[in-house]
mmCIF file with all atom_site columns, C-alpha atoms in Angstrom:
data_model
loop_
_atom_site.group_PDB
_atom_site.id
_atom_site.type_symbol
_atom_site.label_atom_id
_atom_site.label_alt_id
_atom_site.label_comp_id
_atom_site.label_asym_id
_atom_site.label_entity_id
_atom_site.label_seq_id
_atom_site.pdbx_PDB_ins_code
_atom_site.Cartn_x
_atom_site.Cartn_y
_atom_site.Cartn_z
_atom_site.occupancy
_atom_site.B_iso_or_equiv
_atom_site.pdbx_formal_charge
_atom_site.auth_seq_id
_atom_site.auth_comp_id
_atom_site.auth_asym_id
_atom_site.auth_atom_id
_atom_site.pdbx_PDB_model_num
ATOM 1   C CA . MET A 1 1   ? -92.681  -38.211 212.929 1.00 48.00 ? 46  MET A CA 1
ATOM 2   C CA . VAL A 1 2   ? -93.985  -39.540 209.668 1.00 45.00 ? 47  VAL A CA 1
ATOM 3   C CA . LEU A 1 3   ? -98.431  -40.984 209.731 1.00 44.00 ? 48  LEU A CA 1
ATOM 4   C CA . ILE A 1 4   ? -98.646  -43.516 207.809 1.00 44.00 ? 49  ILE A CA 1
ATOM 5   C CA . ALA A 1 5   ? -102.026 -43.755 206.169 1.00 43.00 ? 50  ALA A CA 1
ATOM 6   C CA . SER A 1 6   ? -103.769 -46.798 206.082 1.00 44.00 ? 51  SER A CA 1
ATOM 7   C CA . SER A 1 7   ? -106.847 -48.009 204.294 1.00 42.00 ? 52  SER A CA 1
ATOM 8   C CA . PRO A 1 8   ? -108.681 -50.947 205.885 1.00 47.00 ? 53  PRO A CA 1
ATOM 9   C CA . ALA A 1 9   ? -108.294 -54.346 206.074 1.00 44.00 ? 54  ALA A CA 1
ATOM 10  C CA . PRO A 1 10  ? -109.419 -56.318 203.485 1.00 44.00 ? 55  PRO A CA 1
ATOM 11  C CA . GLN A 1 11  ? -112.610 -58.244 203.957 1.00 66.00 ? 56  GLN A CA 1
ATOM 12  C CA . GLY A 1 12  ? -113.738 -61.601 202.969 1.00 83.00 ? 57  GLY A CA 1
ATOM 13  C CA . LEU A 1 13  ? -117.227 -62.282 202.399 1.00 87.00 ? 58  LEU A CA 1
ATOM 14  C CA . PRO A 1 14  ? -119.406 -63.203 205.634 1.00 88.00 ? 59  PRO A CA 1
ATOM 15  C CA . PRO A 1 15  ? -121.629 -65.834 205.151 1.00 90.00 ? 60  PRO A CA 1
ATOM 16  C CA . ALA A 1 16  ? -124.149 -63.206 206.494 1.00 90.00 ? 61  ALA A CA 1
ATOM 17  C CA . ALA A 1 17  ? -123.670 -61.239 203.741 1.00 92.00 ? 62  ALA A CA 1
ATOM 18  C CA . ILE A 1 18  ? -123.731 -63.880 201.174 1.00 93.00 ? 63  ILE A CA 1
ATOM 19  C CA . SER A 1 19  ? -127.319 -64.777 202.711 1.00 93.00 ? 64  SER A CA 1
ATOM 20  C CA . ALA A 1 20  ? -128.355 -61.734 202.480 1.00 94.00 ? 65  ALA A CA 1
ATOM 21  C CA . LEU A 1 21  ? -127.170 -61.383 198.877 1.00 95.00 ? 66  LEU A CA 1
ATOM 22  C CA . VAL A 1 22  ? -129.216 -64.566 198.023 1.00 95.00 ? 67  VAL A CA 1
ATOM 23  C CA . ARG A 1 23  ? -132.156 -63.584 200.096 1.00 95.00 ? 68  ARG A CA 1
ATOM 24  C CA . TRP A 1 24  ? -131.861 -59.975 197.586 1.00 95.00 ? 69  TRP A CA 1
ATOM 25  C CA . TRP A 1 25  ? -131.760 -62.345 194.584 1.00 96.00 ? 70  TRP A CA 1
ATOM 26  C CA . LYS A 1 26  ? -134.861 -63.799 195.021 1.00 95.00 ? 71  LYS A CA 1
ATOM 27  C CA . THR A 1 27  ? -136.812 -61.299 195.282 1.00 94.00 ? 72  THR A CA 1
ATOM 28  C CA . LEU A 1 28  ? -135.552 -60.260 192.458 1.00 92.00 ? 73  LEU A CA 1
ATOM 29  C CA . VAL A 1 29  ? -136.870 -63.882 190.610 1.00 89.00 ? 74  VAL A CA 1
ATOM 30  C CA . ILE A 1 30  ? -139.690 -64.871 192.539 1.00 88.00 ? 75  ILE A CA 1
ATOM 31  C CA . GLU A 1 31  ? -143.052 -65.341 190.083 1.00 84.00 ? 76  GLU A CA 1
ATOM 32  C CA . ASN A 1 32  ? -144.677 -62.161 190.794 1.00 86.00 ? 77  ASN A CA 1
ATOM 33  C CA . PRO A 1 33  ? -141.921 -59.512 192.153 1.00 86.00 ? 78  PRO A CA 1
ATOM 34  C CA . SER A 1 34  ? -142.641 -56.363 194.079 1.00 88.00 ? 79  SER A CA 1
ATOM 35  C CA . GLY A 1 35  ? -142.711 -53.215 192.203 1.00 92.00 ? 80  GLY A CA 1
ATOM 36  C CA . GLN A 1 36  ? -139.714 -51.871 194.073 1.00 92.00 ? 81  GLN A CA 1
ATOM 37  C CA . ALA A 1 37  ? -137.796 -55.420 193.284 1.00 93.00 ? 82  ALA A CA 1
ATOM 38  C CA . ARG A 1 38  ? -139.029 -54.928 189.081 1.00 94.00 ? 83  ARG A CA 1
ATOM 39  C CA . ALA A 1 39  ? -137.865 -50.842 189.681 1.00 95.00 ? 84  ALA A CA 1
ATOM 40  C CA . ASP A 1 40  ? -134.074 -52.312 191.113 1.00 95.00 ? 85  ASP A CA 1
ATOM 41  C CA . ARG A 1 41  ? -133.597 -55.440 188.749 1.00 96.00 ? 86  ARG A CA 1
ATOM 42  C CA . ALA A 1 42  ? -134.005 -53.019 185.769 1.00 96.00 ? 87  ALA A CA 1
ATOM 43  C CA . VAL A 1 43  ? -131.955 -50.359 186.490 1.00 97.00 ? 88  VAL A CA 1
ATOM 44  C CA . LEU A 1 44  ? -129.248 -52.656 187.017 1.00 97.00 ? 89  LEU A CA 1
ATOM 45  C CA . ARG A 1 45  ? -128.785 -55.005 184.272 1.00 97.00 ? 90  ARG A CA 1
ATOM 46  C CA . ARG A 1 46  ? -128.866 -50.740 182.183 1.00 97.00 ? 91  ARG A CA 1
ATOM 47  C CA . ALA A 1 47  ? -126.018 -49.802 184.343 1.00 96.00 ? 92  ALA A CA 1
ATOM 48  C CA . HIS A 1 48  ? -123.125 -49.916 182.293 1.00 94.00 ? 93  HIS A CA 1
ATOM 49  C CA . ASP A 1 49  ? -120.226 -49.771 184.425 1.00 96.00 ? 94  ASP A CA 1
ATOM 50  C CA . LEU A 1 50  ? -119.111 -51.226 187.433 1.00 97.00 ? 95  LEU A CA 1
ATOM 51  C CA . THR A 1 51  ? -119.094 -46.722 188.044 1.00 97.00 ? 96  THR A CA 1
ATOM 52  C CA . ALA A 1 52  ? -123.193 -46.396 187.233 1.00 97.00 ? 97  ALA A CA 1
ATOM 53  C CA . VAL A 1 53  ? -124.056 -49.721 189.134 1.00 98.00 ? 98  VAL A CA 1
ATOM 54  C CA . ALA A 1 54  ? -121.997 -47.490 192.824 1.00 97.00 ? 99  ALA A CA 1
ATOM 55  C CA . CYS A 1 55  ? -125.015 -45.005 192.153 1.00 97.00 ? 100 CYS A CA 1
ATOM 56  C CA . LEU A 1 56  ? -127.794 -46.660 191.645 1.00 97.00 ? 101 LEU A CA 1
ATOM 57  C CA . PRO A 1 57  ? -129.940 -46.667 195.548 1.00 97.00 ? 102 PRO A CA 1
ATOM 58  C CA . ALA A 1 58  ? -130.865 -50.124 193.931 1.00 96.00 ? 103 ALA A CA 1
ATOM 59  C CA . TYR A 1 59  ? -127.315 -51.573 194.251 1.00 97.00 ? 104 TYR A CA 1
ATOM 60  C CA . GLN A 1 60  ? -126.609 -48.964 197.816 1.00 96.00 ? 105 GLN A CA 1
ATOM 61  C CA . ARG A 1 61  ? -129.887 -50.631 198.897 1.00 95.00 ? 106 ARG A CA 1
ATOM 62  C CA . VAL A 1 62  ? -128.397 -54.395 198.601 1.00 95.00 ? 107 VAL A CA 1
ATOM 63  C CA . TYR A 1 63  ? -124.882 -52.945 200.080 1.00 95.00 ? 108 TYR A CA 1
ATOM 64  C CA . ARG A 1 64  ? -125.282 -51.347 202.417 1.00 93.00 ? 109 ARG A CA 1
ATOM 65  C CA . SER A 1 65  ? -128.434 -54.517 203.784 1.00 93.00 ? 110 SER A CA 1
ATOM 66  C CA . MET A 1 66  ? -124.888 -56.564 203.279 1.00 93.00 ? 111 MET A CA 1
ATOM 67  C CA . ALA A 1 67  ? -122.265 -54.787 205.160 1.00 90.00 ? 112 ALA A CA 1
ATOM 68  C CA . GLY A 1 68  ? -125.367 -53.997 208.378 1.00 88.00 ? 113 GLY A CA 1
ATOM 69  C CA . THR A 1 69  ? -124.488 -58.199 208.397 1.00 86.00 ? 114 THR A CA 1
ATOM 70  C CA . GLU A 1 70  ? -122.988 -60.037 211.460 1.00 78.00 ? 115 GLU A CA 1
ATOM 71  C CA . GLY A 1 71  ? -118.991 -60.112 211.185 1.00 73.00 ? 116 GLY A CA 1
ATOM 72  C CA . THR A 1 72  ? -119.242 -57.045 208.780 1.00 76.00 ? 117 THR A CA 1
ATOM 73  C CA . GLY A 1 73  ? -118.621 -53.864 207.265 1.00 77.00 ? 118 GLY A CA 1
ATOM 74  C CA . ASP A 1 74  ? -117.846 -51.257 204.976 1.00 83.00 ? 119 ASP A CA 1
ATOM 75  C CA . TRP A 1 75  ? -114.974 -53.470 202.247 1.00 90.00 ? 120 TRP A CA 1
ATOM 76  C CA . PRO A 1 76  ? -112.774 -50.868 200.793 1.00 90.00 ? 121 PRO A CA 1
ATOM 77  C CA . PRO A 1 77  ? -113.079 -49.308 198.058 1.00 91.00 ? 122 PRO A CA 1
ATOM 78  C CA . PHE A 1 78  ? -112.060 -52.142 196.268 1.00 92.00 ? 123 PHE A CA 1
ATOM 79  C CA . GLN A 1 79  ? -113.666 -54.617 196.940 1.00 93.00 ? 124 GLN A CA 1
ATOM 80  C CA . GLN A 1 80  ? -117.011 -52.970 196.837 1.00 94.00 ? 125 GLN A CA 1
ATOM 81  C CA . GLU A 1 81  ? -115.938 -52.743 193.345 1.00 96.00 ? 126 GLU A CA 1
ATOM 82  C CA . ARG A 1 82  ? -116.887 -56.224 193.272 1.00 97.00 ? 127 ARG A CA 1
ATOM 83  C CA . ILE A 1 83  ? -119.763 -56.692 195.610 1.00 97.00 ? 128 ILE A CA 1
ATOM 84  C CA . ALA A 1 84  ? -121.286 -53.842 193.014 1.00 98.00 ? 129 ALA A CA 1
ATOM 85  C CA . ALA A 1 85  ? -120.755 -56.156 189.884 1.00 98.00 ? 130 ALA A CA 1
ATOM 86  C CA . ILE A 1 86  ? -121.822 -59.026 191.549 1.00 98.00 ? 131 ILE A CA 1
ATOM 87  C CA . VAL A 1 87  ? -124.864 -57.031 192.565 1.00 98.00 ? 132 VAL A CA 1
ATOM 88  C CA . ALA A 1 88  ? -125.329 -55.909 189.013 1.00 98.00 ? 133 ALA A CA 1
ATOM 89  C CA . LEU A 1 89  ? -125.189 -59.706 186.888 1.00 98.00 ? 134 LEU A CA 1
ATOM 90  C CA . LEU A 1 90  ? -127.091 -60.621 189.116 1.00 98.00 ? 135 LEU A CA 1
ATOM 91  C CA . ALA A 1 91  ? -129.944 -58.946 188.316 1.00 97.00 ? 136 ALA A CA 1
ATOM 92  C CA . HIS A 1 92  ? -129.408 -60.349 185.447 1.00 97.00 ? 137 HIS A CA 1
ATOM 93  C CA . VAL A 1 93  ? -129.806 -64.185 186.281 1.00 97.00 ? 138 VAL A CA 1
ATOM 94  C CA . LYS A 1 94  ? -133.353 -65.703 186.633 1.00 96.00 ? 139 LYS A CA 1
ATOM 95  C CA . ALA A 1 95  ? -132.513 -69.079 187.838 1.00 96.00 ? 140 ALA A CA 1
ATOM 96  C CA . ASP A 1 96  ? -130.265 -70.614 190.032 1.00 96.00 ? 141 ASP A CA 1
ATOM 97  C CA . SER A 1 97  ? -129.093 -73.891 188.112 1.00 96.00 ? 142 SER A CA 1
ATOM 98  C CA . GLY A 1 98  ? -126.839 -75.252 190.725 1.00 96.00 ? 143 GLY A CA 1
ATOM 99  C CA . LEU A 1 99  ? -124.158 -74.896 187.915 1.00 97.00 ? 144 LEU A CA 1
ATOM 100 C CA . THR A 1 100 ? -121.031 -73.039 188.448 1.00 97.00 ? 145 THR A CA 1
ATOM 101 C CA . LEU A 1 101 ? -119.950 -70.945 186.070 1.00 98.00 ? 146 LEU A CA 1
ATOM 102 C CA . PRO A 1 102 ? -117.786 -72.635 183.781 1.00 97.00 ? 147 PRO A CA 1
ATOM 103 C CA . ARG A 1 103 ? -119.872 -75.054 184.448 1.00 97.00 ? 148 ARG A CA 1
ATOM 104 C CA . ALA A 1 104 ? -122.701 -73.406 182.927 1.00 97.00 ? 149 ALA A CA 1
ATOM 105 C CA . MET A 1 105 ? -120.589 -71.713 180.711 1.00 97.00 ? 150 MET A CA 1
ATOM 106 C CA . SER A 1 106 ? -119.859 -75.576 177.983 1.00 96.00 ? 151 SER A CA 1
ATOM 107 C CA . LEU A 1 107 ? -123.090 -77.639 179.154 1.00 94.00 ? 152 LEU A CA 1
ATOM 108 C CA . ARG A 1 108 ? -123.635 -78.516 175.862 1.00 91.00 ? 153 ARG A CA 1
ATOM 109 C CA . ALA A 1 109 ? -127.332 -78.366 174.889 1.00 87.00 ? 154 ALA A CA 1
ATOM 110 C CA . GLU A 1 110 ? -128.570 -81.981 173.913 1.00 89.00 ? 155 GLU A CA 1
ATOM 111 C CA . GLY A 1 111 ? -127.278 -82.666 170.683 1.00 88.00 ? 156 GLY A CA 1
ATOM 112 C CA . SER A 1 112 ? -125.329 -80.082 170.092 1.00 87.00 ? 157 SER A CA 1
ATOM 113 C CA . ASP A 1 113 ? -121.610 -80.572 169.983 1.00 87.00 ? 158 ASP A CA 1
ATOM 114 C CA . ARG A 1 114 ? -121.024 -77.283 170.726 1.00 91.00 ? 159 ARG A CA 1
ATOM 115 C CA . ASN A 1 115 ? -120.939 -74.750 174.484 1.00 94.00 ? 160 ASN A CA 1
ATOM 116 C CA . PRO A 1 116 ? -122.914 -72.740 174.981 1.00 96.00 ? 161 PRO A CA 1
ATOM 117 C CA . VAL A 1 117 ? -119.292 -70.038 175.365 1.00 97.00 ? 162 VAL A CA 1
ATOM 118 C CA . SER A 1 118 ? -117.118 -70.607 173.504 1.00 96.00 ? 163 SER A CA 1
ATOM 119 C CA . GLU A 1 119 ? -113.241 -71.443 174.506 1.00 96.00 ? 164 GLU A CA 1
ATOM 120 C CA . LEU A 1 120 ? -112.455 -68.104 172.424 1.00 97.00 ? 165 LEU A CA 1
ATOM 121 C CA . ARG A 1 121 ? -114.736 -66.672 174.827 1.00 97.00 ? 166 ARG A CA 1
ATOM 122 C CA . PHE A 1 122 ? -113.529 -67.832 177.998 1.00 98.00 ? 167 PHE A CA 1
ATOM 123 C CA . ARG A 1 123 ? -110.005 -67.794 177.295 1.00 97.00 ? 168 ARG A CA 1
ATOM 124 C CA . ARG A 1 124 ? -111.241 -63.654 177.416 1.00 97.00 ? 169 ARG A CA 1
ATOM 125 C CA . LEU A 1 125 ? -112.957 -64.344 180.469 1.00 97.00 ? 170 LEU A CA 1
ATOM 126 C CA . LEU A 1 126 ? -109.173 -65.984 182.147 1.00 98.00 ? 171 LEU A CA 1
ATOM 127 C CA . ASP A 1 127 ? -107.588 -63.229 180.616 1.00 97.00 ? 172 ASP A CA 1
ATOM 128 C CA . ALA A 1 128 ? -109.648 -60.587 182.541 1.00 96.00 ? 173 ALA A CA 1
ATOM 129 C CA . GLY A 1 129 ? -107.212 -58.408 184.337 1.00 92.00 ? 174 GLY A CA 1
ATOM 130 C CA . ASP A 1 130 ? -109.833 -56.537 186.626 1.00 95.00 ? 175 ASP A CA 1
ATOM 131 C CA . VAL A 1 131 ? -112.994 -56.614 187.921 1.00 96.00 ? 176 VAL A CA 1
ATOM 132 C CA . GLU A 1 132 ? -114.734 -54.317 185.474 1.00 97.00 ? 177 GLU A CA 1
ATOM 133 C CA . THR A 1 133 ? -113.794 -55.992 182.489 1.00 97.00 ? 178 THR A CA 1
ATOM 134 C CA . LEU A 1 134 ? -114.699 -59.565 184.022 1.00 98.00 ? 179 LEU A CA 1
ATOM 135 C CA . PHE A 1 135 ? -117.802 -57.274 184.920 1.00 98.00 ? 180 PHE A CA 1
ATOM 136 C CA . ALA A 1 136 ? -118.272 -56.653 181.186 1.00 97.00 ? 181 ALA A CA 1
ATOM 137 C CA . GLY A 1 137 ? -117.719 -60.563 179.555 1.00 97.00 ? 182 GLY A CA 1
ATOM 138 C CA . LEU A 1 138 ? -119.721 -62.155 182.362 1.00 98.00 ? 183 LEU A CA 1
ATOM 139 C CA . ARG A 1 139 ? -122.533 -59.298 180.951 1.00 97.00 ? 184 ARG A CA 1
ATOM 140 C CA . ARG A 1 140 ? -122.234 -60.948 177.418 1.00 97.00 ? 185 ARG A CA 1
ATOM 141 C CA . ALA A 1 141 ? -122.872 -64.400 178.444 1.00 97.00 ? 186 ALA A CA 1
ATOM 142 C CA . LEU A 1 142 ? -125.016 -64.361 180.814 1.00 98.00 ? 187 LEU A CA 1
ATOM 143 C CA . PRO A 1 143 ? -128.192 -64.604 178.054 1.00 97.00 ? 188 PRO A CA 1
ATOM 144 C CA . LEU A 1 144 ? -125.544 -67.630 176.500 1.00 97.00 ? 189 LEU A CA 1
ATOM 145 C CA . VAL A 1 145 ? -126.426 -69.100 179.618 1.00 97.00 ? 190 VAL A CA 1
ATOM 146 C CA . GLU A 1 146 ? -130.460 -68.229 178.864 1.00 96.00 ? 191 GLU A CA 1
ATOM 147 C CA . HIS A 1 147 ? -129.245 -66.607 182.208 1.00 97.00 ? 192 HIS A CA 1
ATOM 148 C CA . ARG A 1 148 ? -129.312 -69.410 184.661 1.00 97.00 ? 193 ARG A CA 1
ATOM 149 C CA . VAL A 1 149 ? -126.218 -69.950 187.674 1.00 97.00 ? 194 VAL A CA 1
ATOM 150 C CA . ASP A 1 150 ? -125.926 -70.929 190.711 1.00 97.00 ? 195 ASP A CA 1
ATOM 151 C CA . PRO A 1 151 ? -125.633 -67.398 192.312 1.00 97.00 ? 196 PRO A CA 1
ATOM 152 C CA . GLU A 1 152 ? -123.745 -68.155 195.525 1.00 96.00 ? 197 GLU A CA 1
ATOM 153 C CA . SER A 1 153 ? -120.398 -70.135 193.892 1.00 96.00 ? 198 SER A CA 1
ATOM 154 C CA . LEU A 1 154 ? -121.132 -66.077 191.436 1.00 97.00 ? 199 LEU A CA 1
ATOM 155 C CA . ALA A 1 155 ? -120.762 -64.403 193.983 1.00 97.00 ? 200 ALA A CA 1
ATOM 156 C CA . LYS A 1 156 ? -118.148 -66.184 195.634 1.00 96.00 ? 201 LYS A CA 1
ATOM 157 C CA . ASP A 1 157 ? -115.811 -66.339 192.278 1.00 97.00 ? 202 ASP A CA 1
ATOM 158 C CA . VAL A 1 158 ? -116.488 -61.971 191.248 1.00 97.00 ? 203 VAL A CA 1
ATOM 159 C CA . PHE A 1 159 ? -115.276 -61.509 194.821 1.00 96.00 ? 204 PHE A CA 1
ATOM 160 C CA . PHE A 1 160 ? -111.774 -63.348 194.702 1.00 96.00 ? 205 PHE A CA 1
ATOM 161 C CA . TRP A 1 161 ? -111.338 -63.675 191.347 1.00 96.00 ? 206 TRP A CA 1
ATOM 162 C CA . GLY A 1 162 ? -107.582 -64.405 190.829 1.00 95.00 ? 207 GLY A CA 1
ATOM 163 C CA . ASP A 1 163 ? -105.542 -66.648 189.625 1.00 96.00 ? 208 ASP A CA 1
ATOM 164 C CA . GLY A 1 164 ? -107.074 -69.290 192.010 1.00 96.00 ? 209 GLY A CA 1
ATOM 165 C CA . VAL A 1 165 ? -110.506 -68.542 191.013 1.00 96.00 ? 210 VAL A CA 1
ATOM 166 C CA . LYS A 1 166 ? -108.824 -68.468 187.175 1.00 97.00 ? 211 LYS A CA 1
ATOM 167 C CA . LYS A 1 167 ? -107.293 -71.503 187.842 1.00 97.00 ? 212 LYS A CA 1
ATOM 168 C CA . ARG A 1 168 ? -110.497 -73.431 189.413 1.00 97.00 ? 213 ARG A CA 1
ATOM 169 C CA . TRP A 1 169 ? -112.493 -72.493 186.348 1.00 98.00 ? 214 TRP A CA 1
ATOM 170 C CA . ALA A 1 170 ? -109.756 -73.764 183.826 1.00 97.00 ? 215 ALA A CA 1
ATOM 171 C CA . TYR A 1 171 ? -110.439 -77.028 184.845 1.00 97.00 ? 216 TYR A CA 1
ATOM 172 C CA . ASP A 1 172 ? -114.677 -76.890 185.519 1.00 97.00 ? 217 ASP A CA 1
ATOM 173 C CA . TYR A 1 173 ? -114.958 -75.761 182.194 1.00 97.00 ? 218 TYR A CA 1
ATOM 174 C CA . ALA A 1 174 ? -115.593 -78.408 179.330 1.00 93.00 ? 219 ALA A CA 1
ATOM 175 C CA . TRP A 1 175 ? -112.384 -77.810 176.678 1.00 93.00 ? 220 TRP A CA 1
ATOM 176 C CA . SER A 1 176 ? -112.609 -79.837 172.982 1.00 87.00 ? 221 SER A CA 1
ATOM 177 C CA . MET A 1 177 ? -111.096 -82.349 172.415 1.00 81.00 ? 222 MET A CA 1
ATOM 178 C CA . THR A 1 178 ? -109.740 -81.921 169.067 1.00 71.00 ? 223 THR A CA 1
#
């Protein structure tokens, strides 16, 4: 008899989990966040990689809040890594601009002829083959968009990072016509 180890089936990012995530993010960006929210935001911003994020109590509180929502449970390790990236990146987002990441990265300031995120940097983001590389690239890109993006679209794009999201980003980014 051969036993085949099975891993938990991948699950998506249910709306209840996204709502829990956005509620948490809003506690970070309100005018006078609590001392706990400020401390969580600070440690998450300092986390230099996804292992560091996963080991933080601040991340574990958000993760367990999301995992405890209806229709959710523990995610498999590869999806836990994506959620760690989302939580750490949202700690860097200061306001909801309503813009997706590629739109924010290519929204030119009035009078400017350059995108906040250059085409070269954007192509490097599209080349990110894993979430750790994507996380590092987005951490560097968020200051260029003044830490303003739509938190829900950021969460979905990082969670479902792959060829489909990359293609959508390529269509959404305002490439130079020259």
